[in-house]
mmCIF file of C-alpha atoms in Angstrom:
data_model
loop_
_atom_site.group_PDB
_atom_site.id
_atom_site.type_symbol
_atom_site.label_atom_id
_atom_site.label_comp_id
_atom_site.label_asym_id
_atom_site.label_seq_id
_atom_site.Cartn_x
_atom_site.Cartn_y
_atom_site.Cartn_z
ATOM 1 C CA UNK C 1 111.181 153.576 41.704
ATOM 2 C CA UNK C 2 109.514 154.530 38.829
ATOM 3 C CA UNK C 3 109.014 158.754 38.823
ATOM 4 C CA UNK C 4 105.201 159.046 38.508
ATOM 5 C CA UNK C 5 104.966 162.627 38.995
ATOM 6 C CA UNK C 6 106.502 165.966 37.635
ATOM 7 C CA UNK C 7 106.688 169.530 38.381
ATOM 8 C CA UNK C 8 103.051 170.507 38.808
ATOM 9 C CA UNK C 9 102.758 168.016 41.541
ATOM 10 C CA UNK C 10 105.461 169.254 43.249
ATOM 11 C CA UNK C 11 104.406 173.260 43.149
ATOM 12 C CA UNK C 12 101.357 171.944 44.761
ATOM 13 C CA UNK C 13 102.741 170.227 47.706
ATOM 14 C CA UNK C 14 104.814 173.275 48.429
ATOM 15 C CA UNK C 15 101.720 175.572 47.813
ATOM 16 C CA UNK C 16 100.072 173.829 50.458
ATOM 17 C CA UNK C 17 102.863 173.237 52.718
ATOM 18 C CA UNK C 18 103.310 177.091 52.607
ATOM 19 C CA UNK C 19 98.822 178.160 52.967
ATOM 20 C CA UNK C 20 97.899 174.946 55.041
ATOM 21 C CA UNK C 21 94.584 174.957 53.263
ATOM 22 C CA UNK C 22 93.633 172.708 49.739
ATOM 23 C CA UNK C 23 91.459 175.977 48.778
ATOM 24 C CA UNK C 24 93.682 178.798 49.302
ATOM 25 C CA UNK C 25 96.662 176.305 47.441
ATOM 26 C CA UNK C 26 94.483 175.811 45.040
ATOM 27 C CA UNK C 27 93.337 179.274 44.092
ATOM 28 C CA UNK C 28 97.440 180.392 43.980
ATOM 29 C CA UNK C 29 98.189 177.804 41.855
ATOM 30 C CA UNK C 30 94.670 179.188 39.033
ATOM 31 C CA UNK C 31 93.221 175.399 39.711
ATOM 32 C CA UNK C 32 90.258 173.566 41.015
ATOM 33 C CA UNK C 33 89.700 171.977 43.760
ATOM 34 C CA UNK C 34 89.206 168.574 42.753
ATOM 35 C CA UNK C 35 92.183 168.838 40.176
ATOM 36 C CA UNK C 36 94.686 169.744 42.829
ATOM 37 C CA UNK C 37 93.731 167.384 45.422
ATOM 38 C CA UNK C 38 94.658 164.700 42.606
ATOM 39 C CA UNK C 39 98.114 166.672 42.297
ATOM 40 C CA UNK C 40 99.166 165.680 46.158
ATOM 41 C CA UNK C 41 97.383 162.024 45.694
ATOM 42 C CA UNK C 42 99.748 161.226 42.642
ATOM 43 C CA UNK C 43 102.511 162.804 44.399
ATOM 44 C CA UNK C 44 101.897 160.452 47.571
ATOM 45 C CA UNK C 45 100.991 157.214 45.626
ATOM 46 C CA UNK C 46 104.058 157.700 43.669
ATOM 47 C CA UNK C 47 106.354 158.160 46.782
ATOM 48 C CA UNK C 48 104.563 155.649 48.354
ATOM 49 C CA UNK C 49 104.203 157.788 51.898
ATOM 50 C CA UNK C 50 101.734 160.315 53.425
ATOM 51 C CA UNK C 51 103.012 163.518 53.195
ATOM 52 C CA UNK C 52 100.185 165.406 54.516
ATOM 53 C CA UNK C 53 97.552 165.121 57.693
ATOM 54 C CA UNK C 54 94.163 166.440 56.721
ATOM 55 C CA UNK C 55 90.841 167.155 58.284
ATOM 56 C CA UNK C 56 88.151 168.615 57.555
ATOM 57 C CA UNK C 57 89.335 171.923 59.476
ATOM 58 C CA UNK C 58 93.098 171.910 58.807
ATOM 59 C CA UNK C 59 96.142 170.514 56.921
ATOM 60 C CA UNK C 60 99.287 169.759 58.397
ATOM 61 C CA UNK C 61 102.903 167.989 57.109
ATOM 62 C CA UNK C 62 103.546 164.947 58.555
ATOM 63 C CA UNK C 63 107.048 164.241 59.692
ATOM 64 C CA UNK C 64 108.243 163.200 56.224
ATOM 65 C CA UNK C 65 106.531 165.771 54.591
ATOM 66 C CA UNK C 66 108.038 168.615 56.609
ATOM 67 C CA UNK C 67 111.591 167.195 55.577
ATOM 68 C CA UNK C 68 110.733 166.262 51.793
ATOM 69 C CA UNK C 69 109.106 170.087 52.072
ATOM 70 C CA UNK C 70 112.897 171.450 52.457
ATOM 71 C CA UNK C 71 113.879 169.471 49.926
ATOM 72 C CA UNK C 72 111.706 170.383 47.534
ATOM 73 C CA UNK C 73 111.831 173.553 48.497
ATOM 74 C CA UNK C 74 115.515 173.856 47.558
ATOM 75 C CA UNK C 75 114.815 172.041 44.123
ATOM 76 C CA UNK C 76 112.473 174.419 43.065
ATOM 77 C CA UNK C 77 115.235 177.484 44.171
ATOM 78 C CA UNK C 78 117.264 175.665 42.246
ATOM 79 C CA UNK C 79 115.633 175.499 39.081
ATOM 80 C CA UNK C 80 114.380 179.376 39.278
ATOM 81 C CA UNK C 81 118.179 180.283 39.312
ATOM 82 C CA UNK C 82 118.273 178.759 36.464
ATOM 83 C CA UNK C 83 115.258 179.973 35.059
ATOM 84 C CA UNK C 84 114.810 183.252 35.842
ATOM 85 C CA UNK C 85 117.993 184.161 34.102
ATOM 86 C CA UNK C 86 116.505 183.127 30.715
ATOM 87 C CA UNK C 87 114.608 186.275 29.218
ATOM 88 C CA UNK C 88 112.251 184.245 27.413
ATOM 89 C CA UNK C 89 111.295 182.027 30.468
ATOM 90 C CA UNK C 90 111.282 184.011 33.358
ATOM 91 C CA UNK C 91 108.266 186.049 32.345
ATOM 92 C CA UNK C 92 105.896 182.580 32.735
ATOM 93 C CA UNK C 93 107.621 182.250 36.217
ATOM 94 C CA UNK C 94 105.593 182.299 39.679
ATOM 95 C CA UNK C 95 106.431 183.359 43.270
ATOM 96 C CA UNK C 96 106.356 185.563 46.184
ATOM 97 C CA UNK C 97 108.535 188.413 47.965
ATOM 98 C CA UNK C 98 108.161 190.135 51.018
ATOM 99 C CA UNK C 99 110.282 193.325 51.263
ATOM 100 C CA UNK C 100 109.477 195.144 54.732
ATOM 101 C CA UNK C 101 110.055 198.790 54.658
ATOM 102 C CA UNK C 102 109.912 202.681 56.666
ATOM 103 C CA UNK C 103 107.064 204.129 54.749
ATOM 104 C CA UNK C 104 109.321 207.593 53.413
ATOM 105 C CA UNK C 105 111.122 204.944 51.246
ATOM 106 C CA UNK C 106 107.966 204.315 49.331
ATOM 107 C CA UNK C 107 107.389 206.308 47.060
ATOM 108 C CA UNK C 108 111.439 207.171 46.131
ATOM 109 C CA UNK C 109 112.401 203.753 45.865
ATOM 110 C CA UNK C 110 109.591 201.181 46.055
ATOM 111 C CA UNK C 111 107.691 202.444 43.069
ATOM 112 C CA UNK C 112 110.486 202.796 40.791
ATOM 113 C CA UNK C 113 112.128 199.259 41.608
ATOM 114 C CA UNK C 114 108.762 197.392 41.677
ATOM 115 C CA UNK C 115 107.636 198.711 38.318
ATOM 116 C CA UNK C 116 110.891 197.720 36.938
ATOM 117 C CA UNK C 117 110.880 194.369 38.521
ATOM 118 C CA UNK C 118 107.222 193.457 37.466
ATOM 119 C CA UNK C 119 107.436 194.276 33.916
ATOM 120 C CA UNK C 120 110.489 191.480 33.751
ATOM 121 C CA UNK C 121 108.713 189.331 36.147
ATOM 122 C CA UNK C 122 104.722 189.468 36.223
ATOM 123 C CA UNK C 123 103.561 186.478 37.336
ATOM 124 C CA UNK C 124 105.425 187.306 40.366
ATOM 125 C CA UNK C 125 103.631 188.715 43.727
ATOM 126 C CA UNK C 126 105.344 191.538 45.678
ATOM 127 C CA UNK C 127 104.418 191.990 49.241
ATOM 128 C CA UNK C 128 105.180 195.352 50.756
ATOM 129 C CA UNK C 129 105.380 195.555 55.011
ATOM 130 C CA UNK C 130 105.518 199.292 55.720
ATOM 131 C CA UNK C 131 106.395 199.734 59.037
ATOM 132 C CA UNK C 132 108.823 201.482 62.058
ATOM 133 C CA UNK C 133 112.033 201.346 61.684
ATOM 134 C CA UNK C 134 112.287 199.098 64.489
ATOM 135 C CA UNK C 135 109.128 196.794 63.077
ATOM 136 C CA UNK C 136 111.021 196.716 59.675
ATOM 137 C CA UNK C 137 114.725 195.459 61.207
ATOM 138 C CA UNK C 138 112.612 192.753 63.444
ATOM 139 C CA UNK C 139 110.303 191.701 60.204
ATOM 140 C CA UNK C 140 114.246 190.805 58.477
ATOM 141 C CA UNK C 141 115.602 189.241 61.930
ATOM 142 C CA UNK C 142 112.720 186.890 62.567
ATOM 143 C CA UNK C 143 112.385 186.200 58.514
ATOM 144 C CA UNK C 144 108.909 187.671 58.127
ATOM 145 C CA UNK C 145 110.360 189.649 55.702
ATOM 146 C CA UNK C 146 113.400 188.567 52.546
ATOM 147 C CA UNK C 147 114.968 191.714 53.239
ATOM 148 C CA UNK C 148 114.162 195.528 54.019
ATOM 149 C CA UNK C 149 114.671 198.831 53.617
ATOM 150 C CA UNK C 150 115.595 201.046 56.639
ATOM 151 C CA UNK C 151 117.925 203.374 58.065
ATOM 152 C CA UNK C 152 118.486 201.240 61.173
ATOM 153 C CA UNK C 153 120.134 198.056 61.268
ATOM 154 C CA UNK C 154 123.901 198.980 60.498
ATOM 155 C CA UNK C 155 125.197 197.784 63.544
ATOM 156 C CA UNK C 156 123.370 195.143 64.599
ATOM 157 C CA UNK C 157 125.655 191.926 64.453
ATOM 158 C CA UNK C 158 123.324 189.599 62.509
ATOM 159 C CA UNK C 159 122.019 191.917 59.854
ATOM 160 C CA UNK C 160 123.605 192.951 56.621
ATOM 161 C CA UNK C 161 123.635 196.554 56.096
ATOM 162 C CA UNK C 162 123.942 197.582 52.463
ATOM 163 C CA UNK C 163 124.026 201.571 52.276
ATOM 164 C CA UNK C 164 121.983 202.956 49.211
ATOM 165 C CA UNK C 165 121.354 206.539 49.508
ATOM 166 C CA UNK C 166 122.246 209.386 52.085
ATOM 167 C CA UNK C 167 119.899 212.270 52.649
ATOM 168 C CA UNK C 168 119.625 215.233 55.017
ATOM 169 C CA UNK C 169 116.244 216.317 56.886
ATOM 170 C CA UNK C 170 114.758 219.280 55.863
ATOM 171 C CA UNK C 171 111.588 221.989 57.133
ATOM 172 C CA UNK C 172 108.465 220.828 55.604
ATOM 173 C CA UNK C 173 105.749 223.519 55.377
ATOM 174 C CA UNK C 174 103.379 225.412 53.245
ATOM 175 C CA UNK C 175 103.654 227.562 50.289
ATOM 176 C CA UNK C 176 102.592 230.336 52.222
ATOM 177 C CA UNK C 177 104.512 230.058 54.905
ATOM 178 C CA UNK C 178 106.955 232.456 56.202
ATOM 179 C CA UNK C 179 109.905 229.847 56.172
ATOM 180 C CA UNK C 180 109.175 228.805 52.574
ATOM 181 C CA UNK C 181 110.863 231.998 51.113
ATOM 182 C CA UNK C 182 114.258 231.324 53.176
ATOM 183 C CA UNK C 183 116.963 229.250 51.468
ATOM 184 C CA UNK C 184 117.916 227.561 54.583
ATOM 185 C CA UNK C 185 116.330 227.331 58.103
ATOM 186 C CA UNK C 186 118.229 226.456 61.662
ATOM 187 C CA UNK C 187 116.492 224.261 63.869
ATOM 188 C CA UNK C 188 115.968 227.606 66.495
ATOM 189 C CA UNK C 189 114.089 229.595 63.478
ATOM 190 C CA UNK C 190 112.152 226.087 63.205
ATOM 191 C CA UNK C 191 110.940 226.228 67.141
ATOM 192 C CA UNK C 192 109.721 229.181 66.765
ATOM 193 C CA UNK C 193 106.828 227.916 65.009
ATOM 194 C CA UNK C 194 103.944 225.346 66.074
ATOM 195 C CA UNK C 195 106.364 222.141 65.355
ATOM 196 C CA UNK C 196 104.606 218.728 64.398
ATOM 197 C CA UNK C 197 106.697 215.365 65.146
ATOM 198 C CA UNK C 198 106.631 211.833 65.118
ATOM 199 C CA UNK C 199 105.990 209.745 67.924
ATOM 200 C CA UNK C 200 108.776 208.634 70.581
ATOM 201 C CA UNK C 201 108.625 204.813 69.042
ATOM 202 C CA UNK C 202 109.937 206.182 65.810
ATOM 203 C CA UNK C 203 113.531 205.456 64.658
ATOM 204 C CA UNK C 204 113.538 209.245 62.747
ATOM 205 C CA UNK C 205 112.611 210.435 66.224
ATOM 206 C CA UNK C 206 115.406 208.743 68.419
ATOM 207 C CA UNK C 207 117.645 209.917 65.448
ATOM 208 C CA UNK C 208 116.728 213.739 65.745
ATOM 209 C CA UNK C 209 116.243 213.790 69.544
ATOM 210 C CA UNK C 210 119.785 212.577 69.884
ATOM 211 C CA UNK C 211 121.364 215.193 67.420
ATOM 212 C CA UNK C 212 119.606 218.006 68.362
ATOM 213 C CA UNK C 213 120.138 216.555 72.420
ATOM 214 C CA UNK C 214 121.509 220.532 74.307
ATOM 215 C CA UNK C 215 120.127 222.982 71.429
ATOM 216 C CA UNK C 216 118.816 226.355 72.768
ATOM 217 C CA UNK C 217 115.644 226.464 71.840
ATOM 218 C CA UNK C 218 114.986 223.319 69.749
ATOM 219 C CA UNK C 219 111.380 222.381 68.532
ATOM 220 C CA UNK C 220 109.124 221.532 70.833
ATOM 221 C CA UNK C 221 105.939 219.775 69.029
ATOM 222 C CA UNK C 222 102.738 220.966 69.724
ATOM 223 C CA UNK C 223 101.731 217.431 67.860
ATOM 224 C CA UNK C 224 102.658 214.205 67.220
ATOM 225 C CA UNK C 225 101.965 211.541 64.761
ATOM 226 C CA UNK C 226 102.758 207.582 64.090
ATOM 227 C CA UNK C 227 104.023 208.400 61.027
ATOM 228 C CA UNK C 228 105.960 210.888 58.669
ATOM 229 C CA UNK C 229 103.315 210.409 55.542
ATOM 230 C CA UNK C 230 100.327 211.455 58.541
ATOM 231 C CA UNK C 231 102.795 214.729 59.987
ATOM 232 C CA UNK C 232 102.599 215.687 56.142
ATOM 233 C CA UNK C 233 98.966 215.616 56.153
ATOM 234 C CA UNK C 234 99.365 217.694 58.782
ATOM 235 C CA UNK C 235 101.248 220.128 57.603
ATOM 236 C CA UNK C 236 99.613 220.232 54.138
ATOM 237 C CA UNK C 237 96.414 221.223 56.706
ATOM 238 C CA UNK C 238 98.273 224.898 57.367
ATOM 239 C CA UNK C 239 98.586 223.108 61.465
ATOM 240 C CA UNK C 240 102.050 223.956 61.675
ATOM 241 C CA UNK C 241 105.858 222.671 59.897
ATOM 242 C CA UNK C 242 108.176 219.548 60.321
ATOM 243 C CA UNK C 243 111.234 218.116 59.698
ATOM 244 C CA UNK C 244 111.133 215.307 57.301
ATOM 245 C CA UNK C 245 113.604 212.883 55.460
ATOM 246 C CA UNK C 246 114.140 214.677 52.022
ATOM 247 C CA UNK C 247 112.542 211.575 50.357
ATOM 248 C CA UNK C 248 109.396 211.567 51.837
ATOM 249 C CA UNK C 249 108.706 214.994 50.362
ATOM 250 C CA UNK C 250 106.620 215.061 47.377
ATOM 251 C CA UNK C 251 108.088 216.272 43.886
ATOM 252 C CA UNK C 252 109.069 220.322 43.912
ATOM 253 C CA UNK C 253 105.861 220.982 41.653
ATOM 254 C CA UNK C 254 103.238 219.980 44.195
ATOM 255 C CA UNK C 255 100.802 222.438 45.305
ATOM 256 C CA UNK C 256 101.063 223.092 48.734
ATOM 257 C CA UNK C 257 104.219 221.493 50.513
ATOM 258 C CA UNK C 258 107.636 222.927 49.836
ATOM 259 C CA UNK C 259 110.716 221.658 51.508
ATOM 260 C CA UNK C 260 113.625 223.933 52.953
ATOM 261 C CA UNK C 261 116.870 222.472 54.074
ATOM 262 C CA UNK C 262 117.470 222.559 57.787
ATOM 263 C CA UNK C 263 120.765 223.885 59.462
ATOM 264 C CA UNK C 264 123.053 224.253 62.485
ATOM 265 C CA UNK C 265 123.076 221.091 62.360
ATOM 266 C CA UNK C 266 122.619 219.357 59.567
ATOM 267 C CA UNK C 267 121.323 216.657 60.257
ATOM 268 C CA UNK C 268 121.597 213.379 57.663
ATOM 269 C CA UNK C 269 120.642 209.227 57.877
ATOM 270 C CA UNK C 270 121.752 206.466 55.436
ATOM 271 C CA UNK C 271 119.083 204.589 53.777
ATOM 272 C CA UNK C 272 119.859 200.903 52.744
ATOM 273 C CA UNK C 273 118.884 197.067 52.197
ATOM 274 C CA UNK C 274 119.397 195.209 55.096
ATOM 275 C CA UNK C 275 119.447 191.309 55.017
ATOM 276 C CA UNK C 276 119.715 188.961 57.391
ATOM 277 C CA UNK C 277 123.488 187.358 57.825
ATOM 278 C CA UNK C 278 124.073 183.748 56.619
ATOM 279 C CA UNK C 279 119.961 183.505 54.951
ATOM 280 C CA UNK C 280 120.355 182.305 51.116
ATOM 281 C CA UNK C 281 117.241 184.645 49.505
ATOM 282 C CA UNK C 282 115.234 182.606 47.099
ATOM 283 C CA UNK C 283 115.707 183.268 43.589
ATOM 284 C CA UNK C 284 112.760 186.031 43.145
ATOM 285 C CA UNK C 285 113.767 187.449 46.511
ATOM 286 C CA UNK C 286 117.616 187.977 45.247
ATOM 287 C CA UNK C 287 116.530 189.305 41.694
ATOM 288 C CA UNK C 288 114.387 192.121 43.134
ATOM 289 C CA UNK C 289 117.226 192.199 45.979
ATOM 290 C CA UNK C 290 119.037 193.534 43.074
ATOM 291 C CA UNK C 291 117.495 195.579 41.357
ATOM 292 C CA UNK C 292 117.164 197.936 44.419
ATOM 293 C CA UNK C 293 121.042 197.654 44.770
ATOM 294 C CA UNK C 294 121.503 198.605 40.968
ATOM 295 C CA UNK C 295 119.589 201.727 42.096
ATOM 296 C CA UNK C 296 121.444 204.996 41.885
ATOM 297 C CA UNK C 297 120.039 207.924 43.084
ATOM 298 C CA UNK C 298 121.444 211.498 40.897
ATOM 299 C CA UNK C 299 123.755 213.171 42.925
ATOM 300 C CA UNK C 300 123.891 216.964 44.137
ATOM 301 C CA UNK C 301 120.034 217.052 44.127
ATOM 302 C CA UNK C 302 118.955 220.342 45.734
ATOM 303 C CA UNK C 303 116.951 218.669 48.451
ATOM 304 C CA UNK C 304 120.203 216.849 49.984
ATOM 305 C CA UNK C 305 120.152 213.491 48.749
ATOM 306 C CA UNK C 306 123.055 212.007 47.255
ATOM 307 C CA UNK C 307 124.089 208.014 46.711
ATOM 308 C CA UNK C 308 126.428 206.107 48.870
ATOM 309 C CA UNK C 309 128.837 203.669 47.111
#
């Protein structure tokens, strides 16, 4: 059989295997309408087979399309291995990675990696699932997500836990607060003042309620948020202090917030990439995969964070 057809064709078909819709595929790929409708009709005149159902409401892959979709799917894996690893090349290449994530990790690790990773790789699109703890480790189990970054997920037995960075938590309060002119702070000196928290359904809470389980006078919050970035807000508002993951503090130069590390105990969690076991990451998945594990964080930082090798 002669091959009728080349590489255009075939990033069609998987565009619109992927968005079930001629527009959306179409759009993605910078092409009209018209033009990539005639993509998929070469493609199927030339194999001689329908590959795809269509009405006027929906598209769907017939039963040889869904298995020529996996193998063309693997082709095109295959050829960004090899292409991505050519400097010249890789900047003209095209794709997509989803990277779930607890929002503290953010702004220490997301916006340093991604910056890096899009000025070698432009044309590629980055898709960011901030979540819980517990949303971001079932986003990587179910495959929503190529891989994450959490501080859950070490031992559960089909995830891949891939320690990064380890950091302690520390008091989070104002400027012109009494605690921000102490060196350290014990979690009793940190009760003693109106205490804000995160919800019971967060991973940083289970995490603290379980080390701090028996302590005479622990905090006791007077409020609670979804959400570390929101219990900063709060704090930032004068409405009382917090204990935060040293990387979800802002820089020492900002205005208001100052950070203060907590005591008796100290209290620390691992950050790292979790995967899911036995899943082959697509080539743009595996590149920005790692770049987060070339990461190194500077060690003996005042605020408690130090890298894990």
């Amino acid at each position: 059989m002669a091959i009728n057809f080349n590489l255009n064709d075939l990033q069609a078909f998987r565009a619109v295997a992927e968005l079930n819709s001629f527009r959306k595929a179409a759009e993605s790929l910078h092409v009209s309408q018209p033009a990539f409708s005639r993509r998929i009709e070469k493609l199927e005149e030339a194999l001689g087979v329908r590959l795809l159902d269509r009405t006027t409401r929906r598209v769907s892959l017939t039963s040889v399309g869904r298995d020529f979709d996996r193998k063309v799917q693997q082709l095109l894996d295959d050829l960004d291995h090899t292409l991505l690893g050519i400097r010249g090349v890789a900047a003209t290449r095209m794709g997509e990675v989803t990277i779930a994530c607890v929002p503290s990790t953010v702004y220490y690790f997301l916006s340093q990696v991604i910056s890096r990773y899009h000025e070698r790789y432009p044309k590629i699109r980055v898709k960011v699932f901030d979540a819980s703890a517990n949303e971001v480790l079932s986003a990587v189990s179910r495959g929503e997500a190529d891989f994450g970054l959490n501080f859950v997920g070490g031992k559960e037995p089909d995830i891949e836990f891939k320690p990064l960075l380890e950091e302690r938590f520390v008091a989070a309060c104002r400027r012109d607060h009494p605690l921000a002119r102490k060196r350290r702070v014990s979690w009793t000196e940190l009760g003693q003042y109106d205490y804000i928290s995160v919800s019971k359904a967060s991973g940083n809470r289970l995490l603290l309620d379980q080390a701090l389980s028996g302590l005479p006078g622990r905090p006791q919050s007077i409020y609670e948020t979804q959400h570390v970035t929101t219990m900063l807000g709060l704090v930032e508002a004068g409405l009382g202090v917090a204990a935060v993951p040293s990387i979800a503090m802002p820089d020492s130069d900002h205005p208001l917030l100052v950070s203060v590390p907590l005591h008796d105990p100290v209290i620390t969690r691992k950050i790292g990439l979790i995967r899911r076991k036995g899943r082959t990451l697509s080539p743009a998945a595996q590149q920005l995969y790692a770049f987060f594990s070339e990461m190194k964080a500077k060690r003996g930082k005042p605020d408690g964070r130090r890298a894990v090798n």
